[in-house]
Amino acid sequence: VGTMASPSFSLSAVFARASRALGRAHTLASQRSRSLANVRYDAGGSKRAFSSISGYGSQVCTVLGGQWGDEGKGKLVDILAARYDMVARFNGGANAGHTLVVDGKKFAFHLLPCGMLYPDKVNVIGNGVVLHIPTMLKELASLDEANIDYAGRLKISDRAHLVIDAHQVIDGLREADLGKNAIGTTKKGIGPTYSSKANRNGLRVGDLFEKGFEDKYHALVKGLQEMYQFDYDAEEELARFQQYKDIMEDKVIDTVHFVNSAIRAGDTVLAEGANAALLDIDFGTYPYVTSSATTAGGICTGLGIAPTKIDTAIGVVKAYTTRVGAGPFPTELEDSVGQEMRDVGHEYGTTTGRPRRCGWLDIPVVQYGHLINNYQSINITKLDVLSGLKEIKIGVAYTINGERLPYGFMPSTLDGLGRVEVEYETHDGWMCDISECTKFEDLPPNAQKYLSRIEELVGVEVSWVGVGPARHAMATKGFEAQY
């Protein structure tokens, strides 16, 4: 078979054609996003339209991180939770976290869904979560101290995998062995637990109530010790698990059946994501990623619901970009501006306290997250952090060797991402306090222009805008907030 070669062929031409096609598609998607709200039918066959912008009115809605995590997803989840019957975690473990302030009291949740703060919400820890019971019990204790009644409101999947203390030991050993190439994990045992899950010798929550739990536990610990050579008091932990069994018994159920039955009965579900798109085990900047599916597909595998049941996905995107730990970061600022973002935005990890790396908003990252998650709208958070800057840059595109990469194209290797150069636009800042703004129209003109430019570049409408640290410090666009 002969081969064909064309002197006019170039990688640049391929990228250009792909970029034009994707650009047209996403322009149309943006124009039609309001009219193409998802439709479902109730038991009587009547058509029901769902909002695909605000998150209000949907039967199943999810809030997903659109960058490298720490976008501030908890605030929107907290706001929307008031309008939903059920709040469900579908991935990750105690490696993620967010702090909520209610009536002046701070609650730092790493495992519990945000709906625990509402007295009438059912909360689910799904099968895709890896559960460290001591961490969960500490969080429940904080609710006890605040006199928040959660009896009967927390449902834990019998299919969720258990994080044992040995997993956390191994996490630290592996990071130490990697030295300068360390991933930068939280050392909470998340990766080793998912490894045990994939190796099919892990422990699931449901195993706690089976006669063979002790044998399974010893087999897991023995295998881990043989592999990593560490000392461990297995009997002490096993005794604790016997205590956990009594505490957990009324909370552990088949959440797959429970959640699907609730949806079938007409209940509304808010799926709460941990981590973010660029930390996804498949789609993130591998190997500097987490160990679970953090994107829309993780909802289906982590809760056991079909993709056609998800009405609305809202991407949460910080007005600038941050990441914790090692890994590529094309728009990173290692100067006074980056430090100002860190200081003003209090960019220190909820789980670890580590300082976050800061940089300009990276549009290719947001575009890539939209390709994977199909956002119906975007929540821009922490816009107020930029209020002191005279000039604000947006990273609008990547180039490699002078060739502009198409919309949403993300190099799959560290080497590839390390070779990108960023094209920037410079925008005038607004240099004023925006914390009292409640509508898009209330924002200063330059802030409105900044948000509108993000919409143009991503092809998705901005729905919510974070304007301050307070619980309800959000401006809305195109609808009224309901608190």
Short mmCIF file of C-alpha atoms in Angstrom, two decimals:
data_model
loop_
_atom_site.label_atom_id
_atom_site.label_comp_id
_atom_site.label_asym_id
_atom_site.label_seq_id
_atom_site.Cartn_x
_atom_site.Cartn_y
_atom_site.Cartn_z
CA VAL A 1 0.00 0.00 0.00
CA GLY A 2 1.43 3.33 -1.00
CA THR A 3 1.59 6.36 1.26
CA MET A 4 0.43 9.86 0.54
CA ALA A 5 2.22 12.97 1.59
CA SER A 6 1.10 16.52 1.15
CA PRO A 7 3.54 19.41 1.19
CA SER A 8 0.76 21.62 2.59
CA PHE A 9 0.12 19.37 5.60
CA SER A 10 1.19 20.76 8.98
CA LEU A 11 0.33 20.21 12.59
CA SER A 12 -0.61 23.86 12.76
CA ALA A 13 -3.25 23.38 10.04
CA VAL A 14 -4.73 20.40 11.86
CA PHE A 15 -4.91 22.36 15.12
CA ALA A 16 -6.44 25.34 13.33
CA ARG A 17 -9.19 23.26 11.71
CA ALA A 18 -9.99 21.54 15.00
CA SER A 19 -9.99 24.85 16.85
CA ARG A 20 -12.42 26.45 14.37
CA ALA A 21 -14.80 23.49 14.55
CA LEU A 22 -14.75 23.36 18.33
CA GLY A 23 -15.09 27.11 18.57
CA ARG A 24 -18.23 27.08 16.40
CA ALA A 25 -19.71 24.23 18.43
CA HIS A 26 -19.14 25.95 21.74
CA THR A 27 -20.40 29.31 20.52
CA LEU A 28 -23.66 27.62 19.55
CA ALA A 29 -23.75 25.77 22.87
CA SER A 30 -23.37 29.04 24.74
CA GLN A 31 -26.13 30.72 22.73
CA ARG A 32 -28.52 27.85 23.28
CA SER A 33 -27.61 26.92 26.85
CA ARG A 34 -30.74 28.47 28.36
CA SER A 35 -33.18 27.06 25.79
CA LEU A 36 -31.67 23.58 25.90
CA ALA A 37 -32.24 22.97 29.59
CA ASN A 38 -32.58 19.26 30.23
CA VAL A 39 -36.05 17.77 30.15
CA ARG A 40 -37.41 14.87 32.18
CA TYR A 41 -40.86 13.33 32.45
CA ASP A 42 -42.76 12.65 35.65
CA ALA A 43 -44.78 9.50 36.31
CA GLY A 44 -47.79 10.93 34.48
CA GLY A 45 -45.80 11.71 31.35
CA SER A 46 -45.82 15.48 31.83
CA LYS A 47 -42.73 17.26 30.58
CA ARG A 48 -40.64 19.09 33.18
CA ALA A 49 -37.86 21.52 32.26
CA PHE A 50 -34.85 21.85 34.53
CA SER A 51 -32.61 24.87 34.96
CA SER A 52 -29.22 24.23 33.47
CA ILE A 53 -27.78 27.54 34.66
CA SER A 54 -28.34 28.14 38.38
CA GLY A 55 -28.65 24.56 39.64
CA TYR A 56 -32.13 25.35 40.95
CA GLY A 57 -34.95 23.13 39.76
CA SER A 58 -32.87 20.17 38.60
CA GLN A 59 -33.59 16.72 39.93
CA VAL A 60 -29.94 15.63 39.85
CA CYS A 61 -27.28 18.35 39.89
CA THR A 62 -23.55 18.12 40.41
CA VAL A 63 -20.94 20.69 41.40
CA LEU A 64 -17.50 19.91 40.00
CA GLY A 65 -14.08 21.49 40.35
CA GLY A 66 -12.81 22.85 37.05
CA GLN A 67 -9.09 23.33 37.78
CA TRP A 68 -6.61 21.68 40.19
CA GLY A 69 -8.90 21.71 43.22
CA ASP A 70 -9.45 24.21 46.04
CA GLU A 71 -11.81 26.23 43.86
CA GLY A 72 -14.28 26.79 46.69
CA LYS A 73 -16.90 24.23 45.67
CA GLY A 74 -18.20 24.00 49.22
CA LYS A 75 -19.84 27.43 49.16
CA LEU A 76 -22.03 26.67 46.14
CA VAL A 77 -22.82 23.17 47.40
CA ASP A 78 -23.84 24.71 50.72
CA ILE A 79 -26.13 27.22 48.98
CA LEU A 80 -27.71 24.68 46.65
CA ALA A 81 -28.06 22.04 49.37
CA ALA A 82 -30.90 24.06 50.88
CA ARG A 83 -32.94 23.31 47.73
CA TYR A 84 -32.22 19.57 47.49
CA ASP A 85 -33.49 16.54 49.36
CA MET A 86 -30.18 14.68 49.34
CA VAL A 87 -26.49 15.62 49.19
CA ALA A 88 -24.11 12.86 48.10
CA ARG A 89 -20.32 12.50 48.00
CA PHE A 90 -19.16 10.27 45.15
CA ASN A 91 -15.36 10.19 45.16
CA GLY A 92 -12.15 10.74 47.09
CA GLY A 93 -11.67 10.65 50.83
CA ALA A 94 -10.21 12.77 53.59
CA ASN A 95 -7.62 14.18 51.17
CA ALA A 96 -10.06 16.91 50.16
CA GLY A 97 -11.69 19.45 52.41
CA HIS A 98 -13.61 22.65 52.71
CA THR A 99 -14.50 24.96 55.55
CA LEU A 100 -18.02 26.27 56.05
CA VAL A 101 -18.98 29.02 58.47
CA VAL A 102 -22.47 28.81 59.93
CA ASP A 103 -23.64 31.28 62.58
CA GLY A 104 -20.02 32.20 63.29
CA LYS A 105 -18.88 28.59 63.81
CA LYS A 106 -16.43 26.93 61.44
CA PHE A 107 -16.92 23.38 60.23
CA ALA A 108 -14.03 21.70 58.39
CA PHE A 109 -15.44 18.79 56.40
CA HIS A 110 -13.19 16.28 54.67
CA LEU A 111 -15.63 13.40 54.36
CA LEU A 112 -19.08 14.56 55.39
CA PRO A 113 -21.34 16.10 52.73
CA CYS A 114 -22.30 19.76 53.18
CA GLY A 115 -25.93 18.83 53.70
CA MET A 116 -25.12 17.70 57.24
CA LEU A 117 -25.51 21.35 58.29
CA TYR A 118 -29.17 21.36 57.22
CA PRO A 119 -31.56 19.62 59.62
CA ASP A 120 -33.82 18.17 56.92
CA LYS A 121 -31.26 16.84 54.39
CA VAL A 122 -30.27 13.24 53.83
CA ASN A 123 -26.53 12.81 53.23
CA VAL A 124 -24.84 9.99 51.37
CA ILE A 125 -21.23 8.81 51.31
CA GLY A 126 -21.19 6.83 48.09
CA ASN A 127 -19.40 3.68 47.01
CA GLY A 128 -16.73 5.69 45.18
CA VAL A 129 -15.49 7.26 48.42
CA VAL A 130 -12.70 5.74 50.51
CA LEU A 131 -13.64 6.10 54.15
CA HIS A 132 -11.31 6.70 57.08
CA ILE A 133 -13.69 6.15 59.98
CA PRO A 134 -11.68 8.06 62.67
CA THR A 135 -11.74 11.20 60.49
CA MET A 136 -15.47 10.87 59.94
CA LEU A 137 -16.10 10.43 63.66
CA LYS A 138 -14.15 13.64 64.42
CA GLU A 139 -16.35 15.51 61.98
CA LEU A 140 -19.49 14.05 63.52
CA ALA A 141 -18.18 15.11 66.93
CA SER A 142 -18.00 18.72 65.70
CA LEU A 143 -21.70 18.46 64.83
CA ASP A 144 -22.43 17.06 68.28
CA GLU A 145 -20.62 20.01 69.87
CA ALA A 146 -22.78 22.40 67.85
CA ASN A 147 -25.96 20.51 68.84
CA ILE A 148 -26.71 19.60 65.21
CA ASP A 149 -28.92 16.52 65.09
CA TYR A 150 -27.93 14.14 62.31
CA ALA A 151 -29.75 11.03 63.52
CA GLY A 152 -30.94 9.04 60.51
CA ARG A 153 -29.53 11.60 58.05
CA LEU A 154 -26.18 9.99 57.19
CA LYS A 155 -26.13 6.99 54.85
CA ILE A 156 -22.83 5.25 54.12
CA SER A 157 -22.39 2.86 51.21
CA ASP A 158 -21.68 -0.73 52.15
CA ARG A 159 -19.53 -0.79 48.98
CA ALA A 160 -17.25 2.11 49.99
CA HIS A 161 -13.69 1.01 50.75
CA LEU A 162 -12.10 1.43 54.16
CA VAL A 163 -8.90 3.40 54.71
CA ILE A 164 -6.91 1.65 57.43
CA ASP A 165 -4.05 3.31 59.25
CA ALA A 166 -1.57 1.11 57.36
CA HIS A 167 -2.64 2.82 54.14
CA GLN A 168 -1.61 6.16 55.64
CA VAL A 169 1.75 4.76 56.76
CA ILE A 170 2.38 3.51 53.22
CA ASP A 171 1.37 6.84 51.73
CA GLY A 172 4.11 8.54 53.75
CA LEU A 173 6.68 5.87 52.89
CA ARG A 174 5.98 6.12 49.19
CA GLU A 175 6.27 9.90 49.19
CA ALA A 176 9.58 9.67 51.06
CA ASP A 177 10.91 7.12 48.57
CA LEU A 178 10.06 9.38 45.64
CA GLY A 179 12.21 12.19 47.09
CA LYS A 180 12.32 15.19 44.77
CA ASN A 181 9.80 13.46 42.48
CA ALA A 182 7.18 13.16 45.24
CA ILE A 183 3.59 13.61 44.09
CA GLY A 184 2.75 15.90 47.00
CA THR A 185 -0.08 13.80 48.39
CA THR A 186 -1.84 14.64 51.64
CA LYS A 187 -0.55 11.33 53.11
CA LYS A 188 -4.10 10.43 54.11
CA GLY A 189 -3.84 6.94 52.62
CA ILE A 190 -6.09 7.64 49.66
CA GLY A 191 -3.87 6.28 46.87
CA PRO A 192 -2.88 3.09 48.74
CA THR A 193 -6.56 2.42 49.55
CA TYR A 194 -7.58 2.74 45.91
CA SER A 195 -4.62 0.48 45.08
CA SER A 196 -5.98 -2.16 47.46
CA LYS A 197 -9.38 -1.71 45.81
CA ALA A 198 -7.89 -2.28 42.35
CA ASN A 199 -5.86 -5.25 43.63
CA ARG A 200 -9.15 -6.74 44.87
CA ASN A 201 -7.89 -7.34 48.40
CA GLY A 202 -9.30 -4.17 49.98
CA LEU A 203 -11.83 -3.94 52.78
CA ARG A 204 -15.31 -2.57 52.17
CA VAL A 205 -17.59 -1.03 54.76
CA GLY A 206 -20.01 -3.91 54.40
CA ASP A 207 -17.25 -6.35 55.37
CA LEU A 208 -17.34 -4.91 58.90
CA PHE A 209 -20.55 -6.81 59.53
CA GLU A 210 -19.43 -10.16 58.09
CA LYS A 211 -17.86 -13.02 60.01
CA GLY A 212 -14.80 -13.04 57.78
CA PHE A 213 -13.79 -9.41 58.45
CA GLU A 214 -10.95 -10.29 60.83
CA ASP A 215 -9.38 -12.71 58.35
CA LYS A 216 -9.71 -10.21 55.49
CA TYR A 217 -8.16 -7.49 57.65
CA HIS A 218 -5.17 -9.62 58.63
CA ALA A 219 -4.64 -10.71 55.01
CA LEU A 220 -4.63 -7.08 53.85
CA VAL A 221 -2.20 -5.93 56.56
CA LYS A 222 0.11 -8.90 56.00
CA GLY A 223 0.25 -8.23 52.27
CA LEU A 224 1.00 -4.54 52.81
CA GLN A 225 3.72 -5.29 55.38
CA GLU A 226 5.39 -7.81 53.08
CA MET A 227 5.43 -5.25 50.30
CA TYR A 228 6.53 -2.18 52.27
CA GLN A 229 8.34 -3.55 55.36
CA PHE A 230 6.90 -1.57 58.28
CA ASP A 231 5.88 -2.32 61.87
CA TYR A 232 2.21 -2.02 62.73
CA ASP A 233 -0.09 -2.72 65.69
CA ALA A 234 -2.79 -4.55 63.80
CA GLU A 235 -4.53 -5.89 66.89
CA GLU A 236 -5.06 -2.40 68.31
CA GLU A 237 -6.67 -1.20 65.10
CA LEU A 238 -8.75 -4.36 64.80
CA ALA A 239 -10.12 -3.74 68.29
CA ARG A 240 -11.10 -0.22 67.21
CA PHE A 241 -12.91 -1.62 64.18
CA GLN A 242 -15.03 -3.72 66.50
CA GLN A 243 -16.06 -0.49 68.24
CA TYR A 244 -16.71 1.22 64.91
CA LYS A 245 -19.04 -1.62 63.97
CA ASP A 246 -21.51 -0.61 66.68
CA ILE A 247 -21.30 3.09 65.78
CA MET A 248 -21.72 2.45 62.05
CA GLU A 249 -24.44 -0.17 62.09
CA ASP A 250 -27.42 2.17 61.70
CA LYS A 251 -25.69 4.25 59.01
CA VAL A 252 -24.51 1.59 56.54
CA ILE A 253 -26.90 0.70 53.72
CA ASP A 254 -26.99 -0.19 50.03
CA THR A 255 -26.74 3.39 48.77
CA VAL A 256 -26.99 2.37 45.11
CA HIS A 257 -30.52 1.13 45.67
CA PHE A 258 -31.27 3.95 48.11
CA VAL A 259 -30.24 6.81 45.79
CA ASN A 260 -31.90 5.34 42.70
CA SER A 261 -35.11 4.67 44.62
CA ALA A 262 -35.11 8.27 45.82
CA ILE A 263 -34.67 9.58 42.27
CA ARG A 264 -37.42 7.30 41.03
CA ALA A 265 -39.69 8.66 43.75
CA GLY A 266 -39.01 12.23 42.61
CA ASP A 267 -36.49 13.31 45.25
CA THR A 268 -33.74 15.72 44.26
CA VAL A 269 -30.04 14.89 44.57
CA LEU A 270 -27.00 17.17 44.72
CA ALA A 271 -23.78 15.28 43.92
CA GLU A 272 -20.80 16.85 45.63
CA GLY A 273 -17.43 16.35 43.95
CA ALA A 274 -14.05 16.31 45.65
CA ASN A 275 -10.82 17.50 43.97
CA ALA A 276 -11.16 18.66 40.36
CA ALA A 277 -10.84 17.95 36.63
CA LEU A 278 -7.06 18.31 36.36
CA LEU A 279 -6.63 15.91 39.30
CA ASP A 280 -8.72 13.14 37.74
CA ILE A 281 -6.88 9.80 37.63
CA ASP A 282 -7.52 9.50 33.87
CA PHE A 283 -7.82 13.07 32.63
CA GLY A 284 -5.58 14.98 35.03
CA THR A 285 -1.90 15.93 34.84
CA TYR A 286 -0.78 12.36 35.54
CA PRO A 287 0.96 11.29 37.73
CA TYR A 288 0.38 14.50 39.72
CA VAL A 289 -3.25 13.59 40.25
CA THR A 290 -5.50 12.05 42.87
CA SER A 291 -6.55 8.39 42.75
CA SER A 292 -10.23 8.67 41.87
CA ALA A 293 -12.56 9.82 39.12
CA THR A 294 -13.14 13.49 39.91
CA THR A 295 -15.08 14.37 36.75
CA ALA A 296 -18.69 13.77 35.67
CA GLY A 297 -18.15 10.07 35.01
CA GLY A 298 -17.22 9.61 38.66
CA ILE A 299 -20.78 10.46 39.66
CA CYS A 300 -22.06 7.41 37.82
CA THR A 301 -19.39 5.02 39.10
CA GLY A 302 -19.23 6.57 42.57
CA LEU A 303 -22.96 6.63 43.27
CA GLY A 304 -24.29 4.01 40.89
CA ILE A 305 -26.63 6.26 38.92
CA ALA A 306 -26.96 6.37 35.14
CA PRO A 307 -25.48 9.32 33.22
CA THR A 308 -28.87 10.17 31.72
CA LYS A 309 -30.15 10.98 35.21
CA ILE A 310 -27.74 13.91 35.65
CA ASP A 311 -29.54 17.10 34.67
CA THR A 312 -27.07 19.84 35.51
CA ALA A 313 -23.31 20.11 35.94
CA ILE A 314 -21.91 23.37 37.30
CA GLY A 315 -18.17 23.90 37.00
CA VAL A 316 -16.51 25.78 39.83
CA VAL A 317 -13.59 27.89 38.63
CA LYS A 318 -11.47 30.22 40.71
CA ALA A 319 -10.97 33.71 39.20
CA TYR A 320 -7.26 32.85 39.10
CA THR A 321 -5.50 29.48 39.27
CA THR A 322 -3.99 27.56 42.18
CA ARG A 323 -2.63 24.12 42.83
CA VAL A 324 -1.09 22.29 45.77
CA GLY A 325 1.92 20.03 45.55
CA ALA A 326 4.13 19.25 42.58
CA GLY A 327 3.25 19.12 38.91
CA PRO A 328 3.08 21.43 35.90
CA PHE A 329 1.45 24.84 36.24
CA PRO A 330 1.73 26.91 33.02
CA THR A 331 0.36 30.21 34.38
CA GLU A 332 2.13 30.09 37.75
CA LEU A 333 3.33 33.38 39.26
CA GLU A 334 6.41 33.18 41.43
CA ASP A 335 6.50 36.89 42.17
CA SER A 336 4.84 39.50 44.36
CA VAL A 337 1.54 39.21 42.47
CA GLY A 338 1.40 35.48 43.14
CA GLN A 339 2.18 36.12 46.79
CA GLU A 340 -0.56 38.77 46.97
CA MET A 341 -3.06 36.24 45.61
CA ARG A 342 -1.90 33.74 48.23
CA ASP A 343 -2.14 36.23 51.10
CA VAL A 344 -5.41 37.92 50.13
CA GLY A 345 -7.05 34.64 49.12
CA HIS A 346 -5.77 32.75 52.19
CA GLU A 347 -4.43 30.11 49.84
CA TYR A 348 -3.38 27.46 52.31
CA GLY A 349 -4.71 23.92 52.18
CA THR A 350 -7.73 22.98 54.33
CA THR A 351 -6.38 19.48 54.81
CA THR A 352 -2.61 20.06 55.02
CA GLY A 353 -2.11 23.78 55.62
CA ARG A 354 0.39 23.84 52.75
CA PRO A 355 0.72 27.11 50.79
CA ARG A 356 -0.89 26.88 47.39
CA ARG A 357 0.88 27.88 44.22
CA CYS A 358 -0.91 30.79 42.51
CA GLY A 359 -1.14 32.10 38.97
CA TRP A 360 -3.33 33.76 36.35
CA LEU A 361 -6.56 32.18 35.17
CA ASP A 362 -5.71 29.37 32.73
CA ILE A 363 -8.47 29.22 30.10
CA PRO A 364 -7.22 26.04 28.34
CA VAL A 365 -7.60 24.23 31.68
CA VAL A 366 -11.20 25.46 32.01
CA GLN A 367 -11.98 24.59 28.40
CA TYR A 368 -10.60 21.09 28.91
CA GLY A 369 -12.72 20.61 32.02
CA HIS A 370 -15.79 21.70 30.07
CA LEU A 371 -15.07 19.18 27.30
CA ILE A 372 -15.05 16.39 29.87
CA ASN A 373 -17.88 17.57 32.13
CA ASN A 374 -20.19 19.54 29.80
CA TYR A 375 -20.91 22.36 32.24
CA GLN A 376 -24.30 24.03 31.98
CA SER A 377 -22.78 27.04 33.72
CA ILE A 378 -19.72 28.17 35.66
CA ASN A 379 -19.39 29.48 39.18
CA ILE A 380 -16.46 31.91 39.29
CA THR A 381 -15.14 32.04 42.85
CA LYS A 382 -12.93 34.50 44.72
CA LEU A 383 -13.29 37.32 42.22
CA ASP A 384 -12.77 39.66 45.17
CA VAL A 385 -9.17 38.46 45.57
CA LEU A 386 -8.28 40.28 42.33
CA SER A 387 -9.83 43.57 43.45
CA GLY A 388 -6.48 45.08 44.46
CA LEU A 389 -4.75 44.52 41.11
CA LYS A 390 -4.46 47.32 38.56
CA GLU A 391 -3.96 44.86 35.73
CA ILE A 392 -5.19 41.29 35.45
CA LYS A 393 -4.01 38.77 32.90
CA ILE A 394 -5.87 35.81 31.43
CA GLY A 395 -4.01 32.88 29.88
CA VAL A 396 -6.15 32.47 26.77
CA ALA A 397 -4.32 29.77 24.82
CA TYR A 398 -1.37 27.37 24.72
CA THR A 399 1.21 27.19 21.96
CA ILE A 400 3.88 24.57 21.31
CA ASN A 401 6.70 25.50 18.95
CA GLY A 402 4.66 28.47 17.80
CA GLU A 403 1.56 26.41 16.97
CA ARG A 404 -1.61 27.32 18.84
CA LEU A 405 -3.34 24.34 20.41
CA PRO A 406 -7.06 24.02 19.67
CA TYR A 407 -9.90 24.64 22.09
CA GLY A 408 -9.71 22.26 25.03
CA PHE A 409 -6.61 20.39 23.87
CA MET A 410 -4.52 19.31 26.85
CA PRO A 411 -1.14 17.53 26.39
CA SER A 412 -1.27 14.09 28.02
CA THR A 413 2.33 14.02 29.26
CA LEU A 414 4.28 16.13 31.71
CA ASP A 415 6.86 16.78 29.01
CA GLY A 416 4.17 17.97 26.62
CA LEU A 417 2.58 20.28 29.16
CA GLY A 418 6.00 21.51 30.22
CA ARG A 419 6.66 22.68 26.65
CA VAL A 420 3.58 24.86 26.32
CA GLU A 421 3.86 28.61 26.22
CA VAL A 422 0.89 30.70 27.31
CA GLU A 423 -0.70 33.49 25.33
CA TYR A 424 -2.00 36.22 27.63
CA GLU A 425 -4.51 39.02 27.44
CA THR A 426 -4.22 41.97 29.83
CA HIS A 427 -7.36 43.48 31.35
CA ASP A 428 -7.82 46.55 33.51
CA GLY A 429 -8.63 45.85 37.14
CA TRP A 430 -11.52 47.41 39.06
CA MET A 431 -9.68 48.42 42.26
CA CYS A 432 -12.72 48.53 44.56
CA ASP A 433 -14.61 46.43 47.07
CA ILE A 434 -17.17 44.09 45.49
CA SER A 435 -18.23 42.14 48.59
CA GLU A 436 -21.70 43.73 48.73
CA CYS A 437 -22.59 42.95 45.10
CA THR A 438 -25.47 40.50 44.75
CA LYS A 439 -26.13 40.75 41.00
CA PHE A 440 -23.85 40.72 37.96
CA GLU A 441 -25.09 44.22 37.16
CA ASP A 442 -23.86 45.45 40.56
CA LEU A 443 -20.24 44.59 39.73
CA PRO A 444 -17.92 47.34 38.46
CA PRO A 445 -17.71 47.51 34.64
CA ASN A 446 -14.19 46.08 34.44
CA ALA A 447 -15.20 43.09 36.59
CA GLN A 448 -18.17 42.50 34.29
CA LYS A 449 -15.85 42.65 31.27
CA TYR A 450 -13.51 40.13 32.88
CA LEU A 451 -16.36 37.67 33.47
CA SER A 452 -17.82 38.22 30.01
CA ARG A 453 -14.45 37.47 28.45
CA ILE A 454 -14.28 34.19 30.37
CA GLU A 455 -17.72 33.28 28.99
CA GLU A 456 -16.57 34.04 25.45
CA LEU A 457 -13.38 32.02 25.75
CA VAL A 458 -14.96 28.97 27.37
CA GLY A 459 -18.35 29.06 25.63
CA VAL A 460 -20.28 28.66 28.89
CA GLU A 461 -22.31 31.17 30.86
CA VAL A 462 -21.21 32.38 34.27
CA SER A 463 -24.04 31.83 36.75
CA TRP A 464 -22.62 32.45 40.24
CA VAL A 465 -19.77 34.79 41.22
CA GLY A 466 -17.99 34.63 44.57
CA VAL A 467 -17.44 38.17 45.85
CA GLY A 468 -16.28 37.55 49.43
CA PRO A 469 -15.67 34.92 52.10
CA ALA A 470 -19.10 35.15 53.77
CA ARG A 471 -21.45 32.18 53.37
CA HIS A 472 -23.81 33.98 50.97
CA ALA A 473 -21.31 36.39 49.39
CA MET A 474 -22.32 35.50 45.85
CA ALA A 475 -23.50 37.56 42.91
CA THR A 476 -25.83 35.90 40.41
CA LYS A 477 -26.33 36.40 36.70
CA GLY A 478 -29.71 35.89 35.10
CA PHE A 479 -31.61 34.65 38.15
CA GLU A 480 -32.38 35.45 41.78
CA ALA A 481 -30.49 33.71 44.57
CA GLN A 482 -32.70 31.74 46.97
CA TYR A 483 -31.31 31.56 50.50
#
